[in-house]
Amino acid sequence: MSVMSHPMHPHAMHQPQSKGVVRTLHHDAGERPHVLVWEVTRACQLACKHCRADAFTKADPRQLTTEEGKALLDDFAAYGTPRPIVILSGGDAFERDDLEELIAYGTSIGLPIALSPSVTPLLTDERLAAVREAGVKAFSLSLDGATAETHDSFRGIEGTFDDTMEAAKLVVEHGFRFQVNTTICRNNLRELPQLLATAMQMQAHMWYLLFLVPMGRGSNLEPLDPEEMEDVLHWLHDVSDRIAIKVTEAPNYRRVAIQRDDARAAGEPMPERGPLHAWLTEETERLLGSVTERRPPRPPIGVNSGRGFAFVDHIGDVYPSGFLPYNCGSVKDKPFHEIYAEAPMMKALRDPSSYSGKCGICEFNWICGGSRARAHAMLGDPLASDPTCVYQPEGAEPAPAS
């Protein structure tokens, strides 16, 4: 996919030297989203430390019914081609008895549907076969530690690490396109190279990294500081020739990709990196050796909260993302497509020039825009500058000394 220009702020654009370094949408992000997450239930038997939703053990009686869910899927499908990618999440999606019915209905009306459940006793060989038959092609499992001690500590249930390894084998056997999800925070930072190796051993097609947003139960965990985040982003770009990498709540990964491409094209050294990057690189090579067969890195795509992405919770409330708790309306009162297009916060998020501070003037804001969820969680303002980005655009006020 070629890189397209941004129609609103050409003065702020910084285009990469070569095509395919980053991807942008081929449609207006204000008209239709690229990815939609529907939290089909908040019920879950785990008690994860970093849970965004503070899930319950039983379903909320207000959650969308089967018929309301089908109406929501109809609304998603009404966008026509290209239809948004729909990810069914939770809680634990397997807590819904009508999950297969919803999946079959969604795929019958042309929606590409992926599933992101929890690893609990509900994830069985029979259930995997059923959702595969219903039409799910992409499937993700979470792995937040390279050891049972770390992962089980995150998940709140002993034995979850071993169960996840077994679940991964079943997922691969059923032929799903398989993705491993990892939340990055200070607790597992030094396990990242081993997590990479484990994801590859699990035969994952993609490694999806979520940089912790301190909200929900995750408020008790410690996020990375800006310098650590920058080092990890560079390292992730380094290892993207080993496995496809996808990053969320760190849109500055796209800025990193462009800066690295600019340096390569100009024959200049790569942007300066710190000691954490050096350690991650050394540990990766110790575990996996040098890359003998390089695969082209997966170009990151320029979507952000409310700008190509949206989240619908279990009771039908619409948010710019699952990590940005700004309620834009309910699908029980108004169709999703109207909320997405017309809600004032959605519209504000799609205009990076309206952001305060350095994000508003950054030449990369057309493709990055900073983590809106982290700005909200840490500064109380979703339109503030991302406090965890080290980049200082020309004309920005110097960052305060730490």
Coordinates of C-alpha atoms in Angstrom, one line a residue:
M1 CA 0.0 0.0 0.0
S2 CA 1.5 3.3 -0.9
V3 CA 1.8 6.3 1.4
M4 CA -0.9 8.9 0.7
S5 CA -0.7 12.6 1.6
H6 CA -2.7 13.9 4.5
P7 CA -5.5 16.3 3.2
M8 CA -5.8 18.6 6.2
H9 CA -2.3 19.8 7.2
P10 CA 0.2 19.6 4.3
H11 CA 2.4 22.1 6.1
A12 CA 3.0 19.6 8.9
M13 CA 3.7 16.6 6.8
H14 CA 6.9 14.7 6.9
Q15 CA 6.8 12.0 4.2
P16 CA 9.2 9.0 4.2
Q17 CA 11.7 8.7 1.5
S18 CA 10.4 5.3 0.3
K19 CA 6.9 3.9 -0.2
G20 CA 5.6 1.3 2.1
V21 CA 7.4 2.5 5.2
V22 CA 4.0 3.4 6.8
R23 CA 0.5 3.0 5.5
T24 CA -2.4 5.4 5.5
L25 CA -6.0 4.7 4.9
H26 CA -7.3 4.9 1.4
H27 CA -10.6 6.3 2.6
D28 CA -11.6 9.3 4.8
A29 CA -11.1 8.2 8.5
G30 CA -13.9 10.6 9.4
E31 CA -16.3 8.7 7.2
R32 CA -15.5 5.2 8.2
P33 CA -13.3 3.4 10.7
H34 CA -10.6 0.8 9.6
V35 CA -10.8 -1.3 12.8
L36 CA -13.7 -1.7 15.2
V37 CA -13.5 -3.5 18.6
W38 CA -16.7 -4.7 20.1
E39 CA -16.4 -5.8 23.7
V40 CA -19.2 -8.4 23.5
T41 CA -19.2 -9.0 27.3
R42 CA -17.3 -7.9 30.3
A43 CA -17.6 -11.3 32.0
C44 CA -14.3 -13.1 32.5
Q45 CA -13.0 -15.6 35.0
L46 CA -9.5 -14.1 35.1
A47 CA -8.4 -11.2 37.3
C48 CA -5.7 -9.5 35.2
K49 CA -3.6 -6.8 36.8
H50 CA -3.6 -4.7 33.7
C51 CA -7.3 -5.1 32.8
R52 CA -8.6 -2.0 31.1
A53 CA -12.2 -3.0 31.9
D54 CA -12.1 -4.2 35.5
A55 CA -14.0 -7.2 34.3
F56 CA -16.6 -9.1 36.4
T57 CA -17.2 -12.9 36.8
K58 CA -20.8 -12.6 35.5
A59 CA -22.3 -10.9 32.5
D60 CA -23.8 -7.5 32.9
P61 CA -27.6 -7.8 32.4
R62 CA -27.4 -4.6 30.3
Q63 CA -25.0 -6.1 27.7
L64 CA -26.2 -6.0 24.1
T65 CA -28.6 -8.8 23.3
T66 CA -28.2 -11.1 20.3
E67 CA -30.6 -9.0 18.3
E68 CA -29.0 -5.8 19.3
G69 CA -25.6 -7.3 18.5
K70 CA -26.8 -8.2 15.0
A71 CA -28.1 -4.7 14.5
L72 CA -24.7 -3.4 15.4
L73 CA -23.0 -5.7 13.0
D74 CA -25.5 -4.6 10.3
D75 CA -24.4 -1.0 11.0
F76 CA -20.7 -2.0 10.6
A77 CA -21.4 -3.8 7.3
A78 CA -23.4 -0.8 5.9
Y79 CA -20.1 1.0 5.3
G80 CA -19.7 -1.2 2.3
T81 CA -16.3 -1.9 0.8
P82 CA -13.8 -1.6 2.4
R83 CA -15.6 -2.9 5.4
P84 CA -14.0 -2.4 8.8
I85 CA -12.1 -5.2 10.5
V86 CA -14.2 -6.3 13.5
I87 CA -12.5 -7.7 16.6
L88 CA -14.7 -9.4 19.2
S89 CA -13.2 -9.0 22.6
G90 CA -14.1 -8.9 26.3
G91 CA -14.0 -9.7 29.1
D92 CA -13.9 -13.1 27.6
A93 CA -15.8 -13.5 24.4
F94 CA -16.3 -17.2 25.1
E95 CA -18.6 -16.2 28.0
R96 CA -21.3 -15.5 25.4
D97 CA -23.4 -18.5 24.5
D98 CA -24.5 -16.8 21.3
L99 CA -20.9 -16.0 20.2
E100 CA -21.0 -18.4 17.2
E101 CA -24.4 -17.1 16.1
L102 CA -23.0 -13.5 16.1
I103 CA -19.9 -14.5 14.3
A104 CA -21.8 -16.5 11.6
Y105 CA -24.1 -13.5 11.1
G106 CA -21.3 -11.0 10.8
T107 CA -19.4 -13.0 8.3
S108 CA -22.6 -13.7 6.3
I109 CA -23.0 -10.0 5.7
G110 CA -19.3 -9.5 4.6
L111 CA -17.5 -8.5 7.8
P112 CA -14.0 -9.8 8.5
I113 CA -14.2 -10.9 12.1
A114 CA -11.3 -11.7 14.5
L115 CA -11.6 -13.1 18.0
S116 CA -9.6 -12.1 21.1
P117 CA -10.7 -14.3 24.1
S118 CA -9.2 -15.1 27.4
V119 CA -7.5 -18.4 28.2
T120 CA -9.9 -20.1 30.6
P121 CA -11.5 -23.5 30.7
L122 CA -14.1 -22.1 28.2
L123 CA -11.4 -22.2 25.5
T124 CA -11.7 -25.8 24.3
D125 CA -10.9 -27.7 21.1
E126 CA -14.7 -27.9 20.4
R127 CA -15.3 -24.2 20.9
L128 CA -12.3 -23.4 18.6
A129 CA -13.8 -25.6 15.9
A130 CA -17.2 -23.9 16.3
V131 CA -15.9 -20.4 15.9
R132 CA -13.7 -21.4 13.0
E133 CA -16.7 -23.0 11.3
A134 CA -18.7 -19.8 12.1
G135 CA -16.2 -17.8 10.1
V136 CA -13.4 -16.5 12.3
K137 CA -10.0 -16.5 10.5
A138 CA -7.8 -14.4 12.9
F139 CA -7.4 -15.3 16.5
S140 CA -5.2 -13.8 19.3
L141 CA -4.0 -15.0 22.7
S142 CA -2.3 -12.8 25.3
L143 CA 1.2 -13.6 26.7
D144 CA 2.5 -11.0 29.2
G145 CA 5.4 -12.9 30.6
A146 CA 8.2 -15.1 29.3
T147 CA 7.8 -17.3 32.4
A148 CA 4.9 -18.8 34.2
E149 CA 5.7 -16.7 37.3
T150 CA 5.4 -13.4 35.4
H151 CA 2.5 -14.3 33.2
D152 CA 0.4 -15.9 35.9
S153 CA 1.1 -12.9 38.1
F154 CA -0.4 -10.6 35.4
R155 CA -3.4 -12.9 34.9
G156 CA -4.2 -13.5 38.5
I157 CA -4.6 -17.3 38.0
E158 CA -1.9 -19.9 38.5
G159 CA -1.4 -22.2 35.5
T160 CA -2.5 -19.7 32.9
F161 CA 0.9 -19.6 31.3
D162 CA 0.9 -23.4 30.7
D163 CA -2.7 -23.3 29.5
T164 CA -1.8 -20.5 27.0
M165 CA 1.0 -22.6 25.5
E166 CA -1.5 -25.5 25.1
A167 CA -4.2 -23.2 23.7
A168 CA -1.7 -21.8 21.1
K169 CA -1.1 -25.4 19.8
L170 CA -4.9 -25.8 19.3
V171 CA -5.3 -22.4 17.6
V172 CA -2.5 -23.3 15.1
E173 CA -4.0 -26.8 14.5
H174 CA -7.4 -25.2 13.6
G175 CA -5.7 -23.0 11.0
F176 CA -6.4 -19.6 12.5
R177 CA -4.1 -16.6 11.6
F178 CA -2.6 -16.4 15.0
Q179 CA -1.5 -13.3 16.9
V180 CA 0.2 -13.0 20.3
N181 CA -0.7 -10.0 22.3
T182 CA 1.6 -8.6 25.0
T183 CA 1.2 -5.6 27.3
I184 CA 4.5 -3.8 27.9
C185 CA 5.3 -2.2 31.3
R186 CA 8.1 -2.1 33.7
N187 CA 7.2 -5.5 35.1
N188 CA 8.1 -7.4 32.0
L189 CA 10.4 -5.0 30.2
R190 CA 13.5 -7.3 30.6
E191 CA 11.6 -10.3 29.4
L192 CA 10.8 -8.8 25.9
P193 CA 13.5 -10.7 24.0
Q194 CA 12.4 -14.0 25.5
L195 CA 8.8 -13.1 24.8
L196 CA 9.7 -12.5 21.2
A197 CA 11.4 -15.9 21.0
T198 CA 8.4 -17.6 22.7
A199 CA 5.9 -15.9 20.3
M200 CA 7.9 -17.3 17.4
Q201 CA 8.0 -20.7 18.9
M202 CA 4.2 -20.5 19.3
Q203 CA 4.1 -20.1 15.5
A204 CA 2.4 -16.7 15.8
H205 CA 2.1 -14.7 12.5
M206 CA 2.2 -11.4 14.4
W207 CA 3.3 -10.0 17.7
Y208 CA 1.0 -7.2 19.0
L209 CA 2.5 -4.9 21.6
L210 CA 0.3 -2.7 23.8
F211 CA 2.2 -0.1 25.7
L212 CA 0.5 0.1 29.1
V213 CA -2.0 2.9 29.6
P214 CA -2.4 3.5 33.4
M215 CA -6.2 3.0 33.7
G216 CA -8.5 0.5 35.3
R217 CA -6.5 -2.2 37.1
G218 CA -3.5 -1.2 35.0
S219 CA -3.2 1.9 37.2
N220 CA -1.3 -0.3 39.7
L221 CA 1.4 -1.1 37.1
E222 CA 4.3 1.1 36.1
P223 CA 4.5 2.3 32.4
L224 CA 7.8 2.8 30.7
D225 CA 9.4 6.3 30.8
P226 CA 9.8 8.1 27.5
E227 CA 13.5 7.1 26.9
E228 CA 12.6 3.4 27.6
M229 CA 9.7 3.6 25.2
E230 CA 11.9 5.1 22.5
D231 CA 14.5 2.3 22.9
V232 CA 11.8 -0.4 22.8
L233 CA 10.2 1.1 19.7
H234 CA 13.6 1.1 17.9
W235 CA 14.2 -2.5 19.0
L236 CA 10.7 -3.5 17.8
H237 CA 11.5 -2.1 14.4
D238 CA 14.8 -4.0 14.4
V239 CA 13.1 -7.3 15.1
S240 CA 10.2 -6.7 12.7
D241 CA 12.2 -8.7 10.1
R242 CA 11.8 -11.8 12.4
I243 CA 8.0 -11.5 13.0
A244 CA 5.3 -9.1 11.9
I245 CA 5.0 -6.3 14.6
K246 CA 1.9 -4.3 15.4
V247 CA 1.9 -1.7 18.1
T248 CA -0.9 0.1 19.9
E249 CA -0.9 3.1 22.2
A250 CA 2.5 4.0 20.8
P251 CA 1.8 5.7 17.5
N252 CA 5.2 7.2 17.6
Y253 CA 6.4 3.8 16.3
R254 CA 5.3 5.2 12.9
R255 CA 7.5 8.3 13.5
V256 CA 10.4 6.0 14.3
A257 CA 9.9 4.0 11.1
I258 CA 10.0 7.2 9.0
Q259 CA 13.0 8.6 10.8
R260 CA 14.9 5.3 10.3
D261 CA 14.0 5.3 6.6
D262 CA 15.1 8.9 6.2
A263 CA 18.4 8.0 7.8
R264 CA 18.9 5.0 5.6
A265 CA 18.0 6.9 2.4
A266 CA 20.4 9.6 3.3
G267 CA 23.2 7.2 4.3
E268 CA 23.3 8.7 7.8
P269 CA 23.5 6.9 11.2
M270 CA 20.3 5.7 12.7
P271 CA 18.7 8.0 15.3
E272 CA 20.5 7.8 18.7
R273 CA 19.4 5.0 20.9
G274 CA 20.1 4.3 24.6
P275 CA 21.5 1.5 26.8
L276 CA 18.2 -0.3 27.0
H277 CA 18.2 -0.7 23.2
A278 CA 21.7 -2.1 23.3
W279 CA 20.7 -4.6 26.0
L280 CA 17.6 -5.7 24.1
T281 CA 19.6 -6.2 20.9
E282 CA 22.4 -8.2 22.6
E283 CA 19.9 -10.4 24.4
T284 CA 17.9 -11.0 21.3
E285 CA 20.9 -12.1 19.3
R286 CA 22.0 -14.3 22.2
L287 CA 18.6 -16.1 22.2
L288 CA 17.9 -16.1 18.5
G289 CA 21.2 -15.5 16.7
S290 CA 21.5 -13.2 13.7
V291 CA 18.8 -13.0 11.1
T292 CA 19.6 -15.3 8.3
E293 CA 16.5 -14.9 6.2
R294 CA 15.1 -11.4 6.4
R295 CA 11.4 -10.7 5.9
P296 CA 10.3 -7.2 4.9
P297 CA 9.0 -5.3 8.0
R298 CA 5.2 -4.9 8.3
P299 CA 4.5 -1.2 7.6
P300 CA 2.5 0.3 10.5
I301 CA -0.8 1.9 9.6
G302 CA -1.8 5.4 10.6
V303 CA -4.9 5.0 12.6
N304 CA -5.5 6.4 16.1
S305 CA -8.3 6.8 18.7
G306 CA -11.3 8.0 16.8
R307 CA -9.3 8.3 13.6
G308 CA -9.9 5.1 11.9
F309 CA -10.4 3.2 15.1
A310 CA -13.4 2.9 17.5
F311 CA -14.6 0.8 20.4
V312 CA -18.1 -0.3 21.4
D313 CA -18.4 -1.6 25.0
H314 CA -20.6 -4.4 26.3
I315 CA -23.6 -2.2 26.9
G316 CA -23.3 -0.4 23.5
D317 CA -21.5 2.8 24.6
V318 CA -19.1 4.1 21.9
Y319 CA -15.5 5.3 22.7
P320 CA -12.6 6.5 20.5
S321 CA -10.7 3.4 21.9
G322 CA -11.0 1.0 24.7
F323 CA -8.3 2.9 26.5
L324 CA -9.8 6.3 26.2
P325 CA -12.9 6.4 28.4
Y326 CA -14.6 9.3 26.8
N327 CA -18.2 8.2 26.1
C328 CA -19.4 9.5 22.7
G329 CA -22.9 8.0 22.8
S330 CA -24.8 4.8 22.9
V331 CA -25.8 2.5 19.9
K332 CA -29.1 2.0 21.8
D333 CA -29.9 5.6 21.2
K334 CA -28.2 6.4 17.9
P335 CA -26.6 4.3 15.1
F336 CA -22.9 3.7 15.4
H337 CA -22.0 5.3 12.1
E338 CA -23.7 8.6 13.2
I339 CA -21.8 8.6 16.6
Y340 CA -18.5 7.9 14.9
A341 CA -18.9 10.6 12.3
E342 CA -20.6 13.3 14.4
A343 CA -19.5 13.1 18.0
P344 CA -17.6 16.2 18.9
M345 CA -14.7 14.3 20.6
M346 CA -14.4 12.0 17.6
K347 CA -14.1 15.0 15.3
A348 CA -11.6 16.7 17.5
L349 CA -9.4 13.6 17.6
R350 CA -9.3 13.5 13.8
D351 CA -7.8 17.0 13.7
P352 CA -4.2 16.8 15.0
S353 CA -3.7 20.6 14.6
S354 CA -6.2 21.0 17.4
Y355 CA -3.9 19.2 19.9
S356 CA -2.2 21.4 22.4
G357 CA 1.6 21.5 22.8
K358 CA 4.1 19.8 20.6
C359 CA 1.7 17.2 19.2
G360 CA -0.3 20.0 17.6
I361 CA 2.7 21.3 15.6
C362 CA 4.6 18.1 15.0
E363 CA 5.4 17.4 11.4
F364 CA 4.6 13.7 12.1
N365 CA 1.1 14.3 13.6
W366 CA -0.6 13.3 10.3
I367 CA 0.7 9.8 10.7
C368 CA 1.3 9.6 14.5
G369 CA -0.7 12.0 16.6
G370 CA 0.5 10.6 19.9
S371 CA -1.3 8.3 22.3
R372 CA -4.6 10.1 23.0
A373 CA -5.4 7.6 25.7
R374 CA -2.1 8.2 27.5
A375 CA -2.6 11.9 27.3
H376 CA -6.0 11.5 28.9
A377 CA -4.8 9.0 31.6
M378 CA -1.7 11.0 32.6
L379 CA -2.8 14.6 31.9
G380 CA -6.6 14.5 32.0
D381 CA -6.9 15.8 28.5
P382 CA -7.2 13.6 25.4
L383 CA -6.1 16.5 23.2
A384 CA -2.9 17.2 25.1
S385 CA 0.5 16.2 23.9
D386 CA 1.6 12.6 24.5
P387 CA 3.8 12.9 27.7
T388 CA 5.7 9.7 26.8
C389 CA 7.1 10.9 23.4
V390 CA 10.7 12.1 23.4
Y391 CA 10.6 13.8 20.0
Q392 CA 10.8 17.6 20.0
P393 CA 9.5 19.1 16.8
E394 CA 10.9 22.4 15.6
G395 CA 9.3 25.3 17.5
A396 CA 8.2 23.2 20.5
E397 CA 8.9 24.2 24.0
P398 CA 11.8 22.2 25.5
A399 CA 10.7 19.3 27.7
P400 CA 11.0 20.0 31.4
A401 CA 14.0 18.5 33.1
S402 CA 13.2 15.3 34.9

